[in-house]
Coordinates of C-alpha atoms in Angstrom, one line a residue:
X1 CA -14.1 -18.3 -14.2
X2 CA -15.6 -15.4 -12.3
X3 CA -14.2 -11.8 -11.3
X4 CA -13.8 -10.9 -7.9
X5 CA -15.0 -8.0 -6.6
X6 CA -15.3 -7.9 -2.4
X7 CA -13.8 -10.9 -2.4
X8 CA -16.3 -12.7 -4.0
X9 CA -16.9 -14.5 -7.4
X10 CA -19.1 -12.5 -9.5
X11 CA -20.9 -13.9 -12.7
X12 CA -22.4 -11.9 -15.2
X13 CA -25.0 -12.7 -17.9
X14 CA -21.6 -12.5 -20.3
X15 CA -18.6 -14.2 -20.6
X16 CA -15.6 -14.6 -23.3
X17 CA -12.9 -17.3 -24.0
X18 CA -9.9 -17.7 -23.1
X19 CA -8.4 -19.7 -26.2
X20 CA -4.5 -21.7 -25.3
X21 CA -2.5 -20.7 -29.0
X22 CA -0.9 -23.5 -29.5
X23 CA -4.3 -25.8 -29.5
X24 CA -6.9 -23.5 -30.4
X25 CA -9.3 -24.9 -27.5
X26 CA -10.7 -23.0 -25.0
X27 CA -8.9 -23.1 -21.5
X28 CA -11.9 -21.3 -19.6
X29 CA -15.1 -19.4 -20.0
X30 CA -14.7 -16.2 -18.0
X31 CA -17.2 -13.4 -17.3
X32 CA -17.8 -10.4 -18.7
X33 CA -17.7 -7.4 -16.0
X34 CA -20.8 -5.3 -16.9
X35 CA -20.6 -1.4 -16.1
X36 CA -22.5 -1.6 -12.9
X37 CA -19.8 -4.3 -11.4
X38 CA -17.0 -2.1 -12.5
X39 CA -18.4 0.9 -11.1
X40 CA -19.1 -1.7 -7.9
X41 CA -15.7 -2.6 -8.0
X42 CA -14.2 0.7 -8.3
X43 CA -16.6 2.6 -6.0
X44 CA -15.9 -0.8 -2.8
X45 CA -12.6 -0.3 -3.3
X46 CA -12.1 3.5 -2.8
X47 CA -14.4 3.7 0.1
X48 CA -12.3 1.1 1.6
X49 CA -9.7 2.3 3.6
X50 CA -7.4 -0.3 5.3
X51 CA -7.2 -1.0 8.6
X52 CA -4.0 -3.1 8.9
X53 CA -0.8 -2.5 10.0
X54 CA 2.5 -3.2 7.6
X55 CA 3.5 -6.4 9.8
X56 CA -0.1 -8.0 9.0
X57 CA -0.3 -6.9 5.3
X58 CA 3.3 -8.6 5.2
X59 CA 1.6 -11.6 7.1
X60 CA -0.9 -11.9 3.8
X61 CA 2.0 -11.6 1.1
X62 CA 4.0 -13.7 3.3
X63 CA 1.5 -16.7 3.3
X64 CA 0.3 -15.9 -0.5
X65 CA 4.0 -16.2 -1.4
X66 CA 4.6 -20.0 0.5
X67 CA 0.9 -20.7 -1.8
X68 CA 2.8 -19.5 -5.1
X69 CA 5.9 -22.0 -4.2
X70 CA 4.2 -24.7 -3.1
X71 CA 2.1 -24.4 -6.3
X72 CA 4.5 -23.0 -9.0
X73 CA 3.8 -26.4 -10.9
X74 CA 0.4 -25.6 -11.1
X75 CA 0.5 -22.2 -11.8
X76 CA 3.1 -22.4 -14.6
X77 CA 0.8 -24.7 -16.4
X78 CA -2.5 -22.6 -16.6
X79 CA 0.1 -19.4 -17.8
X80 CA 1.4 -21.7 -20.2
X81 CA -2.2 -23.0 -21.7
X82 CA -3.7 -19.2 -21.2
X83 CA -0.5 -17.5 -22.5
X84 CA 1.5 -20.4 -24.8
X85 CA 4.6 -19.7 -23.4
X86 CA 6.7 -23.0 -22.9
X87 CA 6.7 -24.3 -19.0
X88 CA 10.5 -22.9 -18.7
X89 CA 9.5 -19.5 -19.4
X90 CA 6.1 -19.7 -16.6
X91 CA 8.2 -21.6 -14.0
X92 CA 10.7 -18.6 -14.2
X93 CA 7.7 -16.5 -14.1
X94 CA 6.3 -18.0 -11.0
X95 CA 10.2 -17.7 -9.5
X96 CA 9.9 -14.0 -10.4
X97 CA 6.8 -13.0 -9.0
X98 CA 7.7 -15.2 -5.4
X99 CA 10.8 -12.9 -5.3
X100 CA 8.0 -9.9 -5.7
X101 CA 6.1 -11.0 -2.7
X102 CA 9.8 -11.1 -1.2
X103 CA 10.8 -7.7 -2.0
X104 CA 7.5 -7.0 -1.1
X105 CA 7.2 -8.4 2.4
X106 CA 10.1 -5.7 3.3
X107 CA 8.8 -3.0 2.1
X108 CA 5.6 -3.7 4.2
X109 CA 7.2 -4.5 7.1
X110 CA 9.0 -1.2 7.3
X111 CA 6.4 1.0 6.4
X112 CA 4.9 2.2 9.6
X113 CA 8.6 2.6 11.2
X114 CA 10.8 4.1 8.6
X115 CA 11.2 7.4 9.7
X116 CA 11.0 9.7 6.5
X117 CA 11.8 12.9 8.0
X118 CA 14.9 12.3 8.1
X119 CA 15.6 12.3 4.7
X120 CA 14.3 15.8 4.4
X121 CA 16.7 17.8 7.4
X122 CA 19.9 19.4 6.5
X123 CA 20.2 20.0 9.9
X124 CA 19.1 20.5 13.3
X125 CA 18.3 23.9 14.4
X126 CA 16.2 24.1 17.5
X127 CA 15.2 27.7 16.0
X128 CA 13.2 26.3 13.3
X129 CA 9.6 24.6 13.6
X130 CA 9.7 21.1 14.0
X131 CA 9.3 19.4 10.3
X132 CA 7.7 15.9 10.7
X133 CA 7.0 14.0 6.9
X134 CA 4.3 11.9 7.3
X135 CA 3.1 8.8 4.1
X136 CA -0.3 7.5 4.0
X137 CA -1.6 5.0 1.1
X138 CA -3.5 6.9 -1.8
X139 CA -7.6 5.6 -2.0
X140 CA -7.3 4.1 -5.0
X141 CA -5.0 2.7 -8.2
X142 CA -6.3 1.1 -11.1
X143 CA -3.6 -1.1 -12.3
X144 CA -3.9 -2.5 -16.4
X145 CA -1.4 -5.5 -17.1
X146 CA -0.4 -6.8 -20.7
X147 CA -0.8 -11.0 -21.9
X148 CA 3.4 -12.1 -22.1
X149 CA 3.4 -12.0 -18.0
X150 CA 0.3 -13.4 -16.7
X151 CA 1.2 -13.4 -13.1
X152 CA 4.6 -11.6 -12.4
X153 CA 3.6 -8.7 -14.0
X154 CA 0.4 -8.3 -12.1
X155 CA 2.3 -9.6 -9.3
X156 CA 4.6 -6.3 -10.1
X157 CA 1.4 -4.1 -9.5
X158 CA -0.9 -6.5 -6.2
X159 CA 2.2 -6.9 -4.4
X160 CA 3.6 -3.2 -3.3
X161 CA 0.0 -2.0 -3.4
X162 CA -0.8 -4.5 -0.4
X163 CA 2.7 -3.3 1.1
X164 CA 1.6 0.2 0.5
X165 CA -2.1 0.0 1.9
X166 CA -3.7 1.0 -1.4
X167 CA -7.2 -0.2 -2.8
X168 CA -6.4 -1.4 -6.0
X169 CA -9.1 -2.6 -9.4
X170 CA -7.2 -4.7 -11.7
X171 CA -7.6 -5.4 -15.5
X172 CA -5.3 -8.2 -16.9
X173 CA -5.3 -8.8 -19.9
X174 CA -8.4 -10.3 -21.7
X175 CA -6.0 -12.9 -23.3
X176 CA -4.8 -14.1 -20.1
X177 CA -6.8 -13.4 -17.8
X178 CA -6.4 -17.0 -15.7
X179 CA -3.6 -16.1 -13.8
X180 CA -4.5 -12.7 -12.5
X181 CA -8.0 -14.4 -11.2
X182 CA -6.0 -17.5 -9.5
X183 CA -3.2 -14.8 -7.7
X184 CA -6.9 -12.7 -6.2
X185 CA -8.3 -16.2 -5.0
X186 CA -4.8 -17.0 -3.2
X187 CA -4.6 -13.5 -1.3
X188 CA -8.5 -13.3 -0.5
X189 CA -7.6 -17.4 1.1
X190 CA -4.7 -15.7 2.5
X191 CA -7.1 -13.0 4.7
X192 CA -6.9 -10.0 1.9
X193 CA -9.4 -7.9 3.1
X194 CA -12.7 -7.7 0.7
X195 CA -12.4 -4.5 -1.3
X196 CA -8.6 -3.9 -1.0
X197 CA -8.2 -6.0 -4.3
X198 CA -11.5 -6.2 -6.8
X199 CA -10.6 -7.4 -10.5
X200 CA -12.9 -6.9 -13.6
X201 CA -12.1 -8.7 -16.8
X202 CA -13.9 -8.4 -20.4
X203 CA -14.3 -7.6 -23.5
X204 CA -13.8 -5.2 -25.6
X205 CA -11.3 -4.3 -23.2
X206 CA -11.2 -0.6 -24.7
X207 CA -14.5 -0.1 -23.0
X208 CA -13.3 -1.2 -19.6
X209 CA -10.2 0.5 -19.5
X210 CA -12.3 4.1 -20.4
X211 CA -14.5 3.4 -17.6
X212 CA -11.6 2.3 -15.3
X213 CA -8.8 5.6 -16.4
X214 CA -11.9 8.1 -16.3
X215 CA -13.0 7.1 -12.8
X216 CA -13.1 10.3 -11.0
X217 CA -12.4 9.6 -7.9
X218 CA -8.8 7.3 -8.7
X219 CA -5.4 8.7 -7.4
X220 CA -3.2 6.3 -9.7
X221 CA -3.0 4.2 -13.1
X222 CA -0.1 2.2 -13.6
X223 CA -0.2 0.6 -17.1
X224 CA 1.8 -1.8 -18.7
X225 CA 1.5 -2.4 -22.4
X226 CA 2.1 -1.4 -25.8
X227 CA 3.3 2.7 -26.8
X228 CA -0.3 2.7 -28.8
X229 CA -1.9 2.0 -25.7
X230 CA -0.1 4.2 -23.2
X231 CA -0.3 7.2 -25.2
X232 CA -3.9 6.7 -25.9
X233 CA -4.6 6.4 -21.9
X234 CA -2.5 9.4 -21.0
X235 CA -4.7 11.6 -23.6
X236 CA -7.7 10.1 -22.4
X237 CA -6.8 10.6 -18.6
X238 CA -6.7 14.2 -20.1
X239 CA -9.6 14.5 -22.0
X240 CA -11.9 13.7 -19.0
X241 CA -10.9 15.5 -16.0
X242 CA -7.6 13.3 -14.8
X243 CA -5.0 15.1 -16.2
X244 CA -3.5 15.9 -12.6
X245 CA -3.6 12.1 -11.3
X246 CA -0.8 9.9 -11.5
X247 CA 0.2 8.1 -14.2
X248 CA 3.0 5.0 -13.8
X249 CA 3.3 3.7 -17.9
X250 CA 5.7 1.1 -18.5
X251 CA 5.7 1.1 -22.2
X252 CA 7.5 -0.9 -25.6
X253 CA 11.5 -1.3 -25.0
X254 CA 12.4 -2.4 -28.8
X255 CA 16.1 -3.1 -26.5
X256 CA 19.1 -3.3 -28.4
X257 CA 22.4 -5.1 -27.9
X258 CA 25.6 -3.7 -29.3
X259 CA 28.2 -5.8 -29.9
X260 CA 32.2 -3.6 -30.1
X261 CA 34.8 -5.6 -32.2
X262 CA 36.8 -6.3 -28.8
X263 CA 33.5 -8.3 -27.5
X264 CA 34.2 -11.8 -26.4
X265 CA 32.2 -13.0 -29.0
X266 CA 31.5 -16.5 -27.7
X267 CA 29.8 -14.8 -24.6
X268 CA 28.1 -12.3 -27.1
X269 CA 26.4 -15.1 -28.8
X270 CA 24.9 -16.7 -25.7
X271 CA 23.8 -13.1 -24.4
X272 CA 22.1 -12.5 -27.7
X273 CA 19.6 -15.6 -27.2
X274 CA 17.7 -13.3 -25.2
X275 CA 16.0 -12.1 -28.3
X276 CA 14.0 -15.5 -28.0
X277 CA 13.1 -15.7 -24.3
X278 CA 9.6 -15.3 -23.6
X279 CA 9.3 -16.4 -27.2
X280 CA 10.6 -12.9 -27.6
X281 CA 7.3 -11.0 -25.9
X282 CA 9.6 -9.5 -23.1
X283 CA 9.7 -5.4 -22.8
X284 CA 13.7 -6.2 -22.7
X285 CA 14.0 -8.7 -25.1
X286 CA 16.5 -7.9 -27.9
X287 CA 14.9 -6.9 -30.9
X288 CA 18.2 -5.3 -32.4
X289 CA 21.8 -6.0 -32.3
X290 CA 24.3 -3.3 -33.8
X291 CA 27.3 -5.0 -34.6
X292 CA 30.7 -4.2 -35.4
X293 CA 31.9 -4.8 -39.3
X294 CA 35.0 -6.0 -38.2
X295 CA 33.7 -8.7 -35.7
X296 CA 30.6 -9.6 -38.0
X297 CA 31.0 -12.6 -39.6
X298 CA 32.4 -14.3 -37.3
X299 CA 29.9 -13.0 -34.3
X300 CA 27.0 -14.2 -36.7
X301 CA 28.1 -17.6 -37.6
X302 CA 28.5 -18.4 -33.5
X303 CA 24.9 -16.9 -33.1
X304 CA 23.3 -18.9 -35.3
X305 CA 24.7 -22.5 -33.9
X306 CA 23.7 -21.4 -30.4
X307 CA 20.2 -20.7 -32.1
X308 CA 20.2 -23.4 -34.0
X309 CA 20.2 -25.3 -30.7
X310 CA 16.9 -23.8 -29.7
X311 CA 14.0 -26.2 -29.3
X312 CA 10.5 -24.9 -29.9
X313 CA 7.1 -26.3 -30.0
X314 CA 4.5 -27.9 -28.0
X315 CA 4.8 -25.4 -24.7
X316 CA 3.8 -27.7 -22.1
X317 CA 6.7 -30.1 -23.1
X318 CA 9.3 -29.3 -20.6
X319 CA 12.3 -30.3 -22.9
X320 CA 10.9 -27.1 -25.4
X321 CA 13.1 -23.7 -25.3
X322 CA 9.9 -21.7 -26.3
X323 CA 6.5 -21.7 -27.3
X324 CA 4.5 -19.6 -29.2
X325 CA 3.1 -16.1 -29.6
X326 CA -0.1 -15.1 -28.2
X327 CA -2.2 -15.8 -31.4
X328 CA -1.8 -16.7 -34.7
X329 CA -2.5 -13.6 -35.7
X330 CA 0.4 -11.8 -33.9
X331 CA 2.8 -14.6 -35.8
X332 CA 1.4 -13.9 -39.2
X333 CA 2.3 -10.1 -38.7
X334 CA 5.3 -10.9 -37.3
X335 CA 5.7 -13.0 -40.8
X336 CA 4.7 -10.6 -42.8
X337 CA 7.2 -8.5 -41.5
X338 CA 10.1 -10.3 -42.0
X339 CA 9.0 -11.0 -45.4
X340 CA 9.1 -7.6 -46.0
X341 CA 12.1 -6.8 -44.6
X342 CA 13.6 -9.5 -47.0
X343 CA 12.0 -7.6 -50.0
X344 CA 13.7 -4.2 -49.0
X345 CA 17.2 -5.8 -48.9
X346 CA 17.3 -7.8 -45.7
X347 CA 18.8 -11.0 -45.4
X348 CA 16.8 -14.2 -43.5
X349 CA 19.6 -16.3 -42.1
X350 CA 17.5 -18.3 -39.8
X351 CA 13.5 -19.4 -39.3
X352 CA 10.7 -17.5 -39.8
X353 CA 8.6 -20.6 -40.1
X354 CA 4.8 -20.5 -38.6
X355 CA 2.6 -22.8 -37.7
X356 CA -0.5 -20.9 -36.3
X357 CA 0.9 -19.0 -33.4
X358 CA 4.0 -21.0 -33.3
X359 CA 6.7 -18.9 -34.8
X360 CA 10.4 -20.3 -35.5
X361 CA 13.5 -18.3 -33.8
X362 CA 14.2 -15.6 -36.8
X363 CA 17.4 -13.7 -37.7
X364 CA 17.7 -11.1 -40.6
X365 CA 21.1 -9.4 -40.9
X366 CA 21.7 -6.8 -43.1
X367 CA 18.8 -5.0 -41.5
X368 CA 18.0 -0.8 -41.8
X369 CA 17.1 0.9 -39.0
X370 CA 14.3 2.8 -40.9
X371 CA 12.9 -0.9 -41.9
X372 CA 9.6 -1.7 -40.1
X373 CA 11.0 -4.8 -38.5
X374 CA 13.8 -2.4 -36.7
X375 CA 11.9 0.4 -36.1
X376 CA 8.2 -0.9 -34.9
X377 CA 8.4 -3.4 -31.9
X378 CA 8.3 -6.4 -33.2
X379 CA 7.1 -8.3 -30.4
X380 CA 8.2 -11.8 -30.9
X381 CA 11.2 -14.2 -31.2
X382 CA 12.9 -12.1 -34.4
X383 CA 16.1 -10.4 -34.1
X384 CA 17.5 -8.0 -36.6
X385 CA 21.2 -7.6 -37.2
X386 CA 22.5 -3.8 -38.1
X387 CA 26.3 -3.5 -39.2
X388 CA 28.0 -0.7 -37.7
X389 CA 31.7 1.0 -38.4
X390 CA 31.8 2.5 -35.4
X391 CA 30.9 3.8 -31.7
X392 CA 30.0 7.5 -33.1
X393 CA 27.9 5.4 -35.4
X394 CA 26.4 3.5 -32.8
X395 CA 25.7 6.2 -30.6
X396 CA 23.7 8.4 -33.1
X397 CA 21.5 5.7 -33.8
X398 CA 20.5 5.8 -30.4
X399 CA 19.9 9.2 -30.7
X400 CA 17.4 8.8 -33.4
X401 CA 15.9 5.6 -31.7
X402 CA 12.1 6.4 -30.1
X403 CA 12.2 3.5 -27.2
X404 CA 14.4 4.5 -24.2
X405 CA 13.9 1.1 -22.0
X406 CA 16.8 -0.9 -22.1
X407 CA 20.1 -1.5 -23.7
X408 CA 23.2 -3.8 -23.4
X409 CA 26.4 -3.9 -24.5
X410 CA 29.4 -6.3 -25.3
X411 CA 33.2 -4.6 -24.5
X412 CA 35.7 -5.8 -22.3
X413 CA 36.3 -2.2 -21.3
X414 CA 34.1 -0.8 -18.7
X415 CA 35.7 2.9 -19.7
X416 CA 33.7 2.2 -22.9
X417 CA 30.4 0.8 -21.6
X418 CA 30.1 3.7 -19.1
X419 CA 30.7 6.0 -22.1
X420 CA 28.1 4.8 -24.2
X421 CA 25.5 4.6 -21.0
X422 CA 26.5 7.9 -20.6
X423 CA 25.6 8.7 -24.2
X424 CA 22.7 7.5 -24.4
X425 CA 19.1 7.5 -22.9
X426 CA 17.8 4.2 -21.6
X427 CA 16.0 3.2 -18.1
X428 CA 18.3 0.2 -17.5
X429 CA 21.5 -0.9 -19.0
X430 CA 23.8 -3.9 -18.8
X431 CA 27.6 -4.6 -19.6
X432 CA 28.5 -7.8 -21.5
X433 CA 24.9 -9.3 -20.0
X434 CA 21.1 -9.4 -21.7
X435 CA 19.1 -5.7 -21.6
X436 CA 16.2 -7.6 -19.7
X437 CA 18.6 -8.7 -16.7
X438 CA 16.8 -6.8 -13.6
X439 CA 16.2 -7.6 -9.6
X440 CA 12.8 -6.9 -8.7
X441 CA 13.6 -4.3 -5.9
X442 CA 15.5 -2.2 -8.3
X443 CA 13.7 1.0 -10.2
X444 CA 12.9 -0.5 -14.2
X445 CA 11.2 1.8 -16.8
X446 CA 12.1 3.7 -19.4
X447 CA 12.0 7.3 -21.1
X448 CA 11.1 8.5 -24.9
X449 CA 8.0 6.3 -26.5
X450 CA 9.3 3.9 -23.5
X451 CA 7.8 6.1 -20.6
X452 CA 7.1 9.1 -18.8
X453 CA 10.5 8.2 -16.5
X454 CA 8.4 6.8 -13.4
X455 CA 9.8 3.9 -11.9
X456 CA 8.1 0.4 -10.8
X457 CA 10.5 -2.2 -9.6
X458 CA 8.5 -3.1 -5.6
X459 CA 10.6 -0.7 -3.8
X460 CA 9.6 2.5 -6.0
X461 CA 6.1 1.2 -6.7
X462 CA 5.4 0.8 -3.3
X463 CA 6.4 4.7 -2.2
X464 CA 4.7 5.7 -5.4
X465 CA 1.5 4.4 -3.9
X466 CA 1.6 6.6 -0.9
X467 CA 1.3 10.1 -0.6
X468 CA 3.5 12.4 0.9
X469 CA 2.6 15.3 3.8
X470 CA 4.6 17.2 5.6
X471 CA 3.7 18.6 9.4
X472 CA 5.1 21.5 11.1
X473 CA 5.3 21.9 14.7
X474 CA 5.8 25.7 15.7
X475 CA 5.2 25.2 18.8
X476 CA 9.3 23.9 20.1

C-alpha cells in the first residue's frame, strides 16, 4: 500500500510489513515515506488553505460516513488482520468512528454561522467599541495515532479537522497502518481536496515523528499514545523551537474501578469485564479494581464465572470475545509481568496463558499498588484486584496514582460517587458503569502522566483547530 500525499498514491524505493498477530503472515507491504515526501507532505499541506464552506466540508464527511456503513464489514476485517483484535471489537470500532463523522457533520455545518461573540459580551453598552470574535482554521496539525484503534482513533483526529478547515499530515501507527490509508482513499473519493489530508507511514517511526513535531511552520500536534511517548514529544517540541505551539496529548489511563461494599455486586461483575475489551488495549480499560474487604469474596467468585464465559482466539471468528495483542512480544511482557507479580505475593486466579500474541483473560487478586503490574500500564487483557478497608483508603490511593484518565465506581448512593469524583483527579468518570463509557461529542482526556488537561472528543477538537481573533469596531 502506498501513502497519500495530494491525494495521490506515493511509492517509495522502501517499504515495511504489516504482519496480522494472530497468523504471523503479512497483511500488506506498505511504503516507507522518505524525508523529501514528508517534507512534501508537510510543506502541500500548510500552503494549502481551504476554500470550502462548512456545509460542503459536511457534504465530504457526510458521504465518507454512508462509505464507512455501507462497508463496516469490510473495514472491520482489514483492522482485525492489521490489529488482531476479534471482529466484535472492529465492527464496534467502525460504529464508533460513523458516530465521529456524525458528531462531526454538526460541527461543520455550524461553523461559518455560530455567532461566537456572543459568548464574550456581558452586556450591551452602545458606549463601548463594537467587539466582534472572529475563528479561522489554523495552517496546519500533525496528528500521531496509536495501533489498538486503527480507524476510530484517527477518525477522532481527520474528522473535526475537515469540520474545522485545517490541513492535517497524519502518522498512524506503523503496526496498523491499513486502516488509516483505506479512511484517506474514502475521503479523497469522497471530493477531499488534495493537500488538506497527506499521510506518511514508516519506519523507524521515531524518525518520522522528529521530522513531523519539529516542522517549523505547524500550529498543532495532537498525539495519542503511550506516557513514554508523549513526554518525549512535548520535550522535543521544546528542544527545537515549538515550545509555544499547541500540543493536544491523550496519554496512558491505567483506569480503575472501585467497587464499595453496598455495590450490586452482580452488576459489578459484568462492569468489570471491561478490563478485557479491546483485548484490554483501550486508554479506559480497567487495569485495577479496589475492592471492598467486606464484599470481596463474594465480588470475586461472580467475576470470575462471568470471565470464565469469555471466548478468545482466532479474531476473525465472529463467535470470539477477543483476540489478541498486538505482537507476541507485547504478550510475553505482559506474561512476564504477571509472573512476577505472583513471585511478590500476588495471587493468579484466572489465565495468563499465551500463545504468541494471544493472551488468555488474567486476574491476580491480592495485588500491591507499588507492584509493576498495578503501577505501569499494563496494556492488555489483565486485571489486578487491590483489597481495600475503606473509602479514605480508597481515596489516597488515588492521590498517589500517576494516570488521571478515567475512573468508575460501584455504590448505590450517588452522595458517595459525587464525593469520591470530587476527591479525586480524573478526565472522565462513571457511576455503577465501565471508566471507558464515553459519547464522542463529549470532552475525553485526562490530567497527571494522563495529559496536559486538553480535551478531544469532535466538539472540542474541532474549536481546538481554529484560532481565535477578536475585532474592535471604534467607529459606533
Amino acid at each position: 500500500m502506498k501513502m497519500l500525499i495530494g491525494n495521490n498514491w506515493l511509492d517509495s524505493d522502501k517499504s515495511f510489513k504489516v504482519i496480522d498477530p494472530y497468523v504471523g503472515e503479512v497483511v500488506d507491504n506498505v511504503a516507507i515515506s522518505s524525508k523529501e515526501q514528508i517534507k512534501q507532505a508537510l510543506d502541500a499541506s500548510y500552503n494549502y488553505k481551504c476554500e470550502l464552506s462548512g456545509t460542503e466540508r459536511a457534504c465530504i464527511l457526510r458521504d465518507a460516513k454512508e462509505i464507512l456503513a455501507k462497508d463496516q464489514g469490510e473495514l472491520a476485517e482489514l483492522m482485525t488482520r492489521e490489529s488482531g483484535l476479534c471482529l466484535k471489537d472492529t465492527l464496534h470500532e467502525v460504529e464508533r468512528a460513523i458516530s465521529c463523522f456524525e458528531s462531526a457533520i454538526i460541527q461543520a455545518e455550524m461553523i461559518d454561522t455560530y455567532d461566537q461573540t456572543k459568548d464574550f459580551i456581558d452586556c450591551n453598552n452602545d458606549s463601548k467599541p463594537k467587539l466582534e470574535v472572529i475563528t479561522e482554521p489554523y495552517d496546519l496539525a500533525v496528528a500521531i495515532t496509536p495501533f489498538n484503534h486503527p480507524l476510530n482513533m484517527v477518525a477522532h483526529k481527520i474528522a473535526p479537522a475537515v469540520a474545522s478547515g485545517i490541513s492535517m499530515v497524519l502518522k498512524p501507527s506503523e503496526k496498523t497502518p491499513l486502516t488509516a490509508l483505506k479512511l484517506g482513499k474514502i475521503l479523497v473519493d469522497c471530493g477531499l481536496p488534495e493537500n488538506m489530508l497527506n499521510i506518511v507511514v514508516g519506519i523507524p517511526p521515531k524518525d518520522i515523528v522528529n521530522q513531523l513535531i519539529n516542522y517549523p511552520k505547524l500550529d498543532i500536534v495532537s498525539f495519542t499514545g503511550s506516557v513514554r511517548i508523549g513526554k518525549y514529544i512535548a520535550r522535543t517540541m521544546a528542544q527545537n523551537g515549538n515550545e509555544l505551539k499547541k500540543y493536544l496529548p491523550e496519554l496512558g489511563g491505567n483506569a480503575t474501578f472501585v467497587v464499595l461494599d453496598d455495590a450490586d455486586l452482580k452488576k459489578a461483575s459484568k462492569v468489570a469485564l471491561g478490563a478485557f475489551e479491546n483485548s484490554g488495549q483501550r486508554c479506559t480499560a480497567i487495569r485495577k479494581i479496589l475492592l471492598h474487604r467486606a464484599v470481596a469474596d463474594e465480588f470475586v467468585e461472580m467475576f470470575l464465572e462471568e470471565v470464565s464465559k469469555i471466548k478468545y482466539g482466532n479474531p476473525l471468528d465472529s463467535s470470539n470475545n477477543m483476540g489478541t495483542v498486538i505482537s507476541s512480544e507485547q504478550s510475553t511482557l505482559l506474561h512476564n509481568r504477571v509472573n512476577k507479580a505472583e513471585k511478590d505475593g500476588a495471587k493468579l486466579l484466572f489465565g495468563n496463558n499465551i500463545n504468541g500474541a494471544l493472551i488468555s483473560p488474567t486476574v491476580l487478586d491480592f495485588v500491591h499498588p507499588n507492584m509493576e503490574v498495578a503501577e505501569e500500564e499494563s496494556f492488555g487483557p489483565i486485571v489486578s484486584i487491590i483489597r481495600v478497608n475503606n473509602l479514605s483508603e480508597i481515596k489516597n490511593y488515588f492521590k498517589c496514582d500517576n494516570f488521571g484518565l478515567a475512573a468508575s465506581v460501584a455504590t448505590r448512593s450517588e452522595e458517595v460517587a459525587r464525593d469520591l469524583f470530587d476527591s479525586i483527579l480524573v478526565g472522565q468518570f462513571s457511576w455503577n458503569g465501565r471508566p471507558g463509557y464515553r459519547t464522542e461529542e463529549a470532552p475525553f482526556g485526562g490530567f497527571k502522566d494522563s495529559g496536559n488537561g486538553e480535551k478531544e472528543g469532535v466538539i472540542m477538537m474541532t474549536r481546538a483547530m481554529r484560532r481565535i481573533k477578536t475585532f474592535y469596531n471604534h467607529n459606533n
